[in-house]
DNA sequence: AATGAATGAGTGTTCATTCAT
DNA sequence: AATGAATGAACACTCATTCAT
């Protein structure tokens, strides 16, 4: 009568993969059960509901993400270094929990209207604040350009980072650090070649 | 009071809004009918199925998009100008058909595995070719940097452009052209401030 | 504002064909309308309901059939001659109203439980009486065999005659009279060859 | 209490009764469920669809029927004896699977146009061949009359046998063998009384 | 006479969930 | 821990019918 937490993990990882591949609503509980090697009804020994699987997946992802982000923000770095660290941690998170990030990216917008998933909105607000503050600090410090709309820039950066979860495959050609480096190079220096262009990294 | 095709349009636009807001699978046909002011069964006087509404929405979007893209590609521009024009047309398309773009962005990955939506894969291949060729031309011409992975750059650019459909609101603060300008400025010149930095636009 | 009874007839004949081919329940009102060259809603200018089309088809068939049967029964013939005449009239009716007979054969069993179609049960009772009386008269007169169960014989004969509506095609190889002759020959004389076998007809 | 396949059988038998009584199209899945003592949705735990229930019913009937027919045809009997055996087996089959035969009789004509039920057409062809060959052998051997159209005779015989499923009630007054005997007597010897008439059986 | 658009009840089917074993 | 059978609400869709024009 011990809970066997490993089986839970296994099932949850399977569920995350399926949710990411087909979308939460389009995924049947039976599909998850098939992929996990048991019958649909048996899932309810481990979990309350399909929704609570989703909840657990998203919470685990956000908890881990914020642990890393908070560490970055606690270490008082310059704005450019903060930006680099946040982007790098984001790509590392995609590497570790690709499925969870893809689900978050696809579903969080409409999930956050349900009370149960209100924490998604809270998380997003903190997320936005951290990024905006970093960008603003950079502008104030003369490190980032002054002529760009900070909110627009934030959105571009945020989206590009997370949407990478939809094509990234762990163990592929590029390490998360390499992807982060290339991405940062593009965002910071631009793709246009100019005299005296400084290669990044 | 004969001009009936307008009703189709109305319903289709409504459906697109709902699909975009809640996701295709999570949207019930009753929800669409409610929003359009008729009963669920009555939708079937105008459309074969829920799926064929989705199909029509996506086809209309892609048809219009490709008309614009083809015009850009037919005018033989330099690589930088091509990139600017493609991005600008993309943001204009988001301005015109925000809902359709949001649906495309959210659903096309798993839809394109169904035979009926095979054209999504075809469109995406052409899309990829147009962008890669433009980037490669720019690298060859010494206009774009040589040290960036072209495929990665393509993915970053593609995603950021389309994902904007999820937050863009027509008639808001920024015109699509303004958003395109800011985005291009970021991507081409970078956000980092340097000596002799050239303001874009 | 005259009713144009020809159009009614046309539509009713079309409906009968479709009912006969696909079954009453499996036939949609739209299918009938398509075949008759108008829209589904327009049928209701001519008829109250799908059910009243069926009703009218069956009543017309039974009215005509009983006119002929009554004529046969009124002419006081010998039992063998009566049987021959009833069978012949039945095949003629199939020739004239094949579709109606096929519908009657297929649907009357469960229709007659509905109050509206109670007359089907009444008709069937009269039908049964006419046949049983004829067979019994023949047995009493020493014209038909005494060792056969009269009710069983009745059922065999009744079924075979009507079920012919499902394969008979007007204008085909055999006239209704020829089919009746062959059928009567089989039923009266049997298919087995014996000494002194009398060829029928 | 593991032996579950019985439940399938139970439900299938119930479905067959309802299909036979009301017609396949007029039968709702809820009606079957009511009669079987569960909810409509629960049927889908056991069967893929309403259509696959029908399919299973018809296949089981035809499989059994052909097993018997093949046994008769394999034993090389004279034409008269073959005809007697086929008719007897047919009435026995009606006794065993009355509902299935009634469904077959009522629905097979239009079902066989659907690909899924193509085997009905195949079966009917074999059926026709077996009967025609038997009748022709009898004519050639001087056992059956030469002046009757063999195809017409086949149709009369075929229809009368199968249509009996619509009135036959198992456990009633007559055993299937008794019905077969009476029917064969009528078909072989005729109902007309003649000098030296040979009583059958 | 007929159309076009709609209704509303009902259909087959799906699916998250429950529960005795 | 897991199964097998079932539930019940919801779903996409159908269809006979209505009615203003």
CSV table of C-alpha atoms in Angstrom, one decimal, chain D:
chain,number,residue,atom,x,y,z
D,1,UNK,CA,-17.7,-13.8,-12.5
D,2,UNK,CA,-15.2,-13.2,-15.2
D,3,UNK,CA,-16.9,-14.9,-18.2
D,4,UNK,CA,-17.7,-11.7,-20.0
D,5,UNK,CA,-18.3,-12.8,-23.6
D,6,UNK,CA,-21.7,-13.8,-22.5
D,7,UNK,CA,-22.7,-10.2,-22.1
D,8,UNK,CA,-21.7,-9.5,-25.7
D,9,UNK,CA,-24.0,-12.4,-26.8
D,10,UNK,CA,-26.8,-11.1,-24.7
D,11,UNK,CA,-26.6,-7.6,-26.1
D,12,UNK,CA,-26.2,-8.9,-29.6
D,13,UNK,CA,-29.3,-11.1,-29.3
D,14,UNK,CA,-31.3,-8.2,-27.9
D,15,UNK,CA,-30.1,-6.0,-30.7
D,16,UNK,CA,-31.1,-8.6,-33.2
D,17,UNK,CA,-34.6,-8.8,-31.8
D,18,UNK,CA,-35.1,-5.1,-31.9
D,19,UNK,CA,-33.6,-4.8,-35.4
D,20,UNK,CA,-36.0,-7.5,-36.6
D,21,UNK,CA,-39.0,-6.0,-35.0
D,22,UNK,CA,-38.5,-2.3,-36.0
D,23,UNK,CA,-36.0,-2.3,-38.8
D,24,UNK,CA,-32.4,-1.4,-38.5
D,25,UNK,CA,-32.7,2.3,-39.4
D,26,UNK,CA,-35.8,2.8,-37.2
D,27,UNK,CA,-34.0,1.2,-34.2
D,28,UNK,CA,-32.2,3.6,-32.0
D,29,UNK,CA,-29.2,2.6,-30.0
D,30,UNK,CA,-30.9,3.8,-26.9
D,31,UNK,CA,-33.8,1.4,-27.5
D,32,UNK,CA,-31.3,-1.5,-27.7
D,33,UNK,CA,-29.6,-0.3,-24.5
D,34,UNK,CA,-32.9,-0.1,-22.7
D,35,UNK,CA,-33.8,-3.6,-23.8
D,36,UNK,CA,-30.4,-4.9,-22.7
D,37,UNK,CA,-30.5,-3.1,-19.4
D,38,UNK,CA,-27.7,-0.6,-19.7
D,39,UNK,CA,-27.2,2.9,-21.0
D,40,UNK,CA,-26.7,3.8,-24.6
D,41,UNK,CA,-23.1,4.9,-24.2
D,42,UNK,CA,-22.2,1.6,-22.5
D,43,UNK,CA,-22.9,-0.3,-25.7
D,44,UNK,CA,-19.7,1.2,-27.0
D,45,UNK,CA,-17.6,-0.6,-24.5
D,46,UNK,CA,-18.7,-3.8,-26.2
D,47,UNK,CA,-19.1,-2.8,-29.8
D,48,UNK,CA,-17.6,-0.2,-32.2
D,49,UNK,CA,-20.9,1.0,-33.6
D,50,UNK,CA,-24.5,0.2,-34.3
D,51,UNK,CA,-23.4,-0.9,-37.7
D,52,UNK,CA,-20.9,-3.4,-36.4
D,53,UNK,CA,-23.6,-5.0,-34.3
D,54,UNK,CA,-25.6,-5.5,-37.4
D,55,UNK,CA,-22.5,-6.8,-39.2
D,56,UNK,CA,-21.8,-9.3,-36.5
D,57,UNK,CA,-25.4,-10.5,-36.4
D,58,UNK,CA,-25.4,-11.1,-40.2
D,59,UNK,CA,-22.0,-12.7,-40.3
D,60,UNK,CA,-22.8,-15.2,-37.6
D,61,UNK,CA,-26.0,-16.1,-39.3
D,62,UNK,CA,-24.4,-16.6,-42.7
D,63,UNK,CA,-21.4,-18.5,-41.3
D,64,UNK,CA,-23.7,-21.0,-39.6
D,65,UNK,CA,-26.0,-21.2,-42.6
D,66,UNK,CA,-23.2,-22.0,-45.0
D,67,UNK,CA,-21.7,-24.6,-42.7
D,68,UNK,CA,-25.0,-26.5,-43.0
D,69,UNK,CA,-25.5,-25.8,-46.7
D,70,UNK,CA,-21.9,-26.9,-47.5
D,71,UNK,CA,-22.5,-30.1,-45.6
D,72,UNK,CA,-25.6,-30.8,-47.7
D,73,UNK,CA,-23.9,-30.0,-50.9
D,74,UNK,CA,-20.8,-32.0,-50.1
D,75,UNK,CA,-22.9,-35.1,-49.5
D,76,UNK,CA,-23.7,-36.0,-53.1
D,77,UNK,CA,-27.5,-36.4,-53.1
D,78,UNK,CA,-30.0,-36.6,-55.8
D,79,UNK,CA,-31.6,-33.3,-56.9
D,80,UNK,CA,-34.8,-33.9,-55.1
D,81,UNK,CA,-33.1,-34.9,-51.9
D,82,UNK,CA,-30.7,-32.0,-52.1
D,83,UNK,CA,-33.7,-29.6,-52.5
D,84,UNK,CA,-35.4,-31.2,-49.5
D,85,UNK,CA,-32.2,-30.9,-47.4
D,86,UNK,CA,-31.6,-27.3,-48.3
D,87,UNK,CA,-35.2,-26.3,-47.5
D,88,UNK,CA,-35.1,-28.2,-44.2
D,89,UNK,CA,-31.8,-26.6,-43.2
D,90,UNK,CA,-33.2,-23.2,-44.0
D,91,UNK,CA,-36.2,-23.7,-41.8
D,92,UNK,CA,-33.9,-25.0,-39.0
D,93,UNK,CA,-31.8,-21.9,-39.4
D,94,UNK,CA,-34.9,-19.7,-39.0
D,95,UNK,CA,-35.7,-21.7,-35.9
D,96,UNK,CA,-32.3,-21.0,-34.4
D,97,UNK,CA,-31.8,-17.4,-35.6
D,98,UNK,CA,-35.2,-16.1,-36.4
D,99,UNK,CA,-34.2,-12.5,-35.8
D,100,UNK,CA,-31.1,-12.6,-37.9
D,101,UNK,CA,-32.9,-14.2,-40.8
D,102,UNK,CA,-35.7,-11.5,-40.6
D,103,UNK,CA,-33.0,-8.8,-40.6
D,104,UNK,CA,-31.3,-10.4,-43.5
D,105,UNK,CA,-34.6,-10.7,-45.4
D,106,UNK,CA,-35.5,-7.1,-44.8
D,107,UNK,CA,-32.2,-5.2,-45.1
D,108,UNK,CA,-29.8,-7.2,-47.2
D,109,UNK,CA,-31.0,-5.8,-50.5
D,110,UNK,CA,-29.9,-2.2,-49.8
D,111,UNK,CA,-27.1,-3.1,-47.4
D,112,UNK,CA,-25.2,-5.0,-50.0
D,113,UNK,CA,-24.5,-1.8,-51.8
D,114,UNK,CA,-22.3,-0.7,-49.0
D,115,UNK,CA,-18.7,-1.9,-49.2
D,116,UNK,CA,-18.8,-3.2,-45.7
D,117,UNK,CA,-21.7,-5.5,-46.5
D,118,UNK,CA,-20.4,-6.6,-49.8
D,119,UNK,CA,-20.2,-10.1,-48.5
D,120,UNK,CA,-24.0,-10.2,-48.6
D,121,UNK,CA,-23.9,-10.0,-52.4
D,122,UNK,CA,-21.2,-12.8,-52.5
D,123,UNK,CA,-23.3,-15.0,-50.3
D,124,UNK,CA,-26.4,-14.4,-52.3
D,125,UNK,CA,-24.5,-15.4,-55.5
D,126,UNK,CA,-23.4,-18.7,-54.0
D,127,UNK,CA,-26.8,-19.3,-52.7
D,128,UNK,CA,-28.4,-18.7,-56.1
D,129,UNK,CA,-25.9,-21.0,-57.8
D,130,UNK,CA,-26.5,-23.8,-55.3
D,131,UNK,CA,-30.2,-23.7,-55.9
D,132,UNK,CA,-30.2,-23.2,-59.6
D,133,UNK,CA,-27.8,-26.1,-60.1
D,134,UNK,CA,-30.0,-28.3,-58.0
D,135,UNK,CA,-33.1,-27.4,-60.0
D,136,UNK,CA,-31.2,-27.9,-63.3
D,137,UNK,CA,-29.9,-31.2,-62.2
D,138,UNK,CA,-33.4,-32.2,-61.3
D,139,UNK,CA,-34.8,-31.1,-64.7
D,140,UNK,CA,-32.0,-32.9,-66.5
D,141,UNK,CA,-32.6,-36.1,-64.5
D,142,UNK,CA,-36.3,-36.0,-65.3
D,143,UNK,CA,-37.1,-35.5,-61.6
D,144,UNK,CA,-38.5,-32.0,-62.0
D,145,UNK,CA,-40.8,-30.6,-64.6
D,146,UNK,CA,-39.2,-29.2,-67.8
D,147,UNK,CA,-41.8,-26.6,-68.6
D,148,UNK,CA,-41.1,-24.2,-65.6
D,149,UNK,CA,-38.7,-21.3,-65.8
D,150,UNK,CA,-35.9,-22.3,-63.5
D,151,UNK,CA,-35.0,-18.8,-62.4
D,152,UNK,CA,-38.6,-17.9,-61.5
D,153,UNK,CA,-39.0,-21.1,-59.5
D,154,UNK,CA,-35.7,-20.4,-57.7
D,155,UNK,CA,-37.0,-17.0,-56.7
D,156,UNK,CA,-40.4,-18.3,-55.5
D,157,UNK,CA,-38.7,-20.9,-53.4
D,158,UNK,CA,-36.0,-18.7,-52.0
D,159,UNK,CA,-38.4,-15.9,-51.0
D,160,UNK,CA,-41.0,-18.2,-49.4
D,161,UNK,CA,-38.4,-19.9,-47.3
D,162,UNK,CA,-36.8,-16.8,-46.0
D,163,UNK,CA,-39.9,-14.7,-45.6
D,164,UNK,CA,-41.2,-17.3,-43.2
D,165,UNK,CA,-38.8,-15.7,-40.7
D,166,UNK,CA,-41.2,-12.9,-40.4
D,167,UNK,CA,-44.1,-15.0,-39.0
D,168,UNK,CA,-42.3,-18.0,-37.5
D,169,UNK,CA,-42.2,-18.2,-33.7
D,170,UNK,CA,-39.8,-20.7,-32.2
D,171,UNK,CA,-41.5,-23.1,-29.8
D,172,UNK,CA,-44.8,-22.6,-31.6
D,173,UNK,CA,-47.2,-25.1,-33.0
D,174,UNK,CA,-45.0,-26.5,-35.8
D,175,UNK,CA,-41.4,-27.7,-35.6
D,176,UNK,CA,-39.1,-26.4,-38.3
D,177,UNK,CA,-39.0,-29.9,-39.8
D,178,UNK,CA,-42.8,-30.1,-39.9
D,179,UNK,CA,-42.9,-26.7,-41.7
D,180,UNK,CA,-40.3,-27.8,-44.1
D,181,UNK,CA,-42.2,-31.0,-44.8
D,182,UNK,CA,-45.5,-29.1,-45.5
D,183,UNK,CA,-43.7,-26.6,-47.7
D,184,UNK,CA,-41.8,-29.2,-49.7
D,185,UNK,CA,-45.0,-31.2,-50.2
D,186,UNK,CA,-46.7,-28.1,-51.6
D,187,UNK,CA,-43.8,-27.2,-53.8
D,188,UNK,CA,-43.1,-30.7,-55.1
D,189,UNK,CA,-46.5,-32.1,-55.4
D,190,UNK,CA,-48.8,-29.1,-55.6
D,191,UNK,CA,-51.9,-28.3,-53.7
D,192,UNK,CA,-54.3,-29.6,-56.4
D,193,UNK,CA,-55.8,-33.0,-55.7
D,194,UNK,CA,-55.5,-35.5,-58.6
D,195,UNK,CA,-56.1,-39.1,-59.1
D,196,UNK,CA,-53.3,-41.2,-57.5
D,197,UNK,CA,-52.1,-38.2,-55.6
D,198,UNK,CA,-49.1,-39.3,-53.5
D,199,UNK,CA,-49.1,-38.0,-50.0
D,200,UNK,CA,-45.7,-36.6,-49.1
D,201,UNK,CA,-43.5,-37.6,-46.2
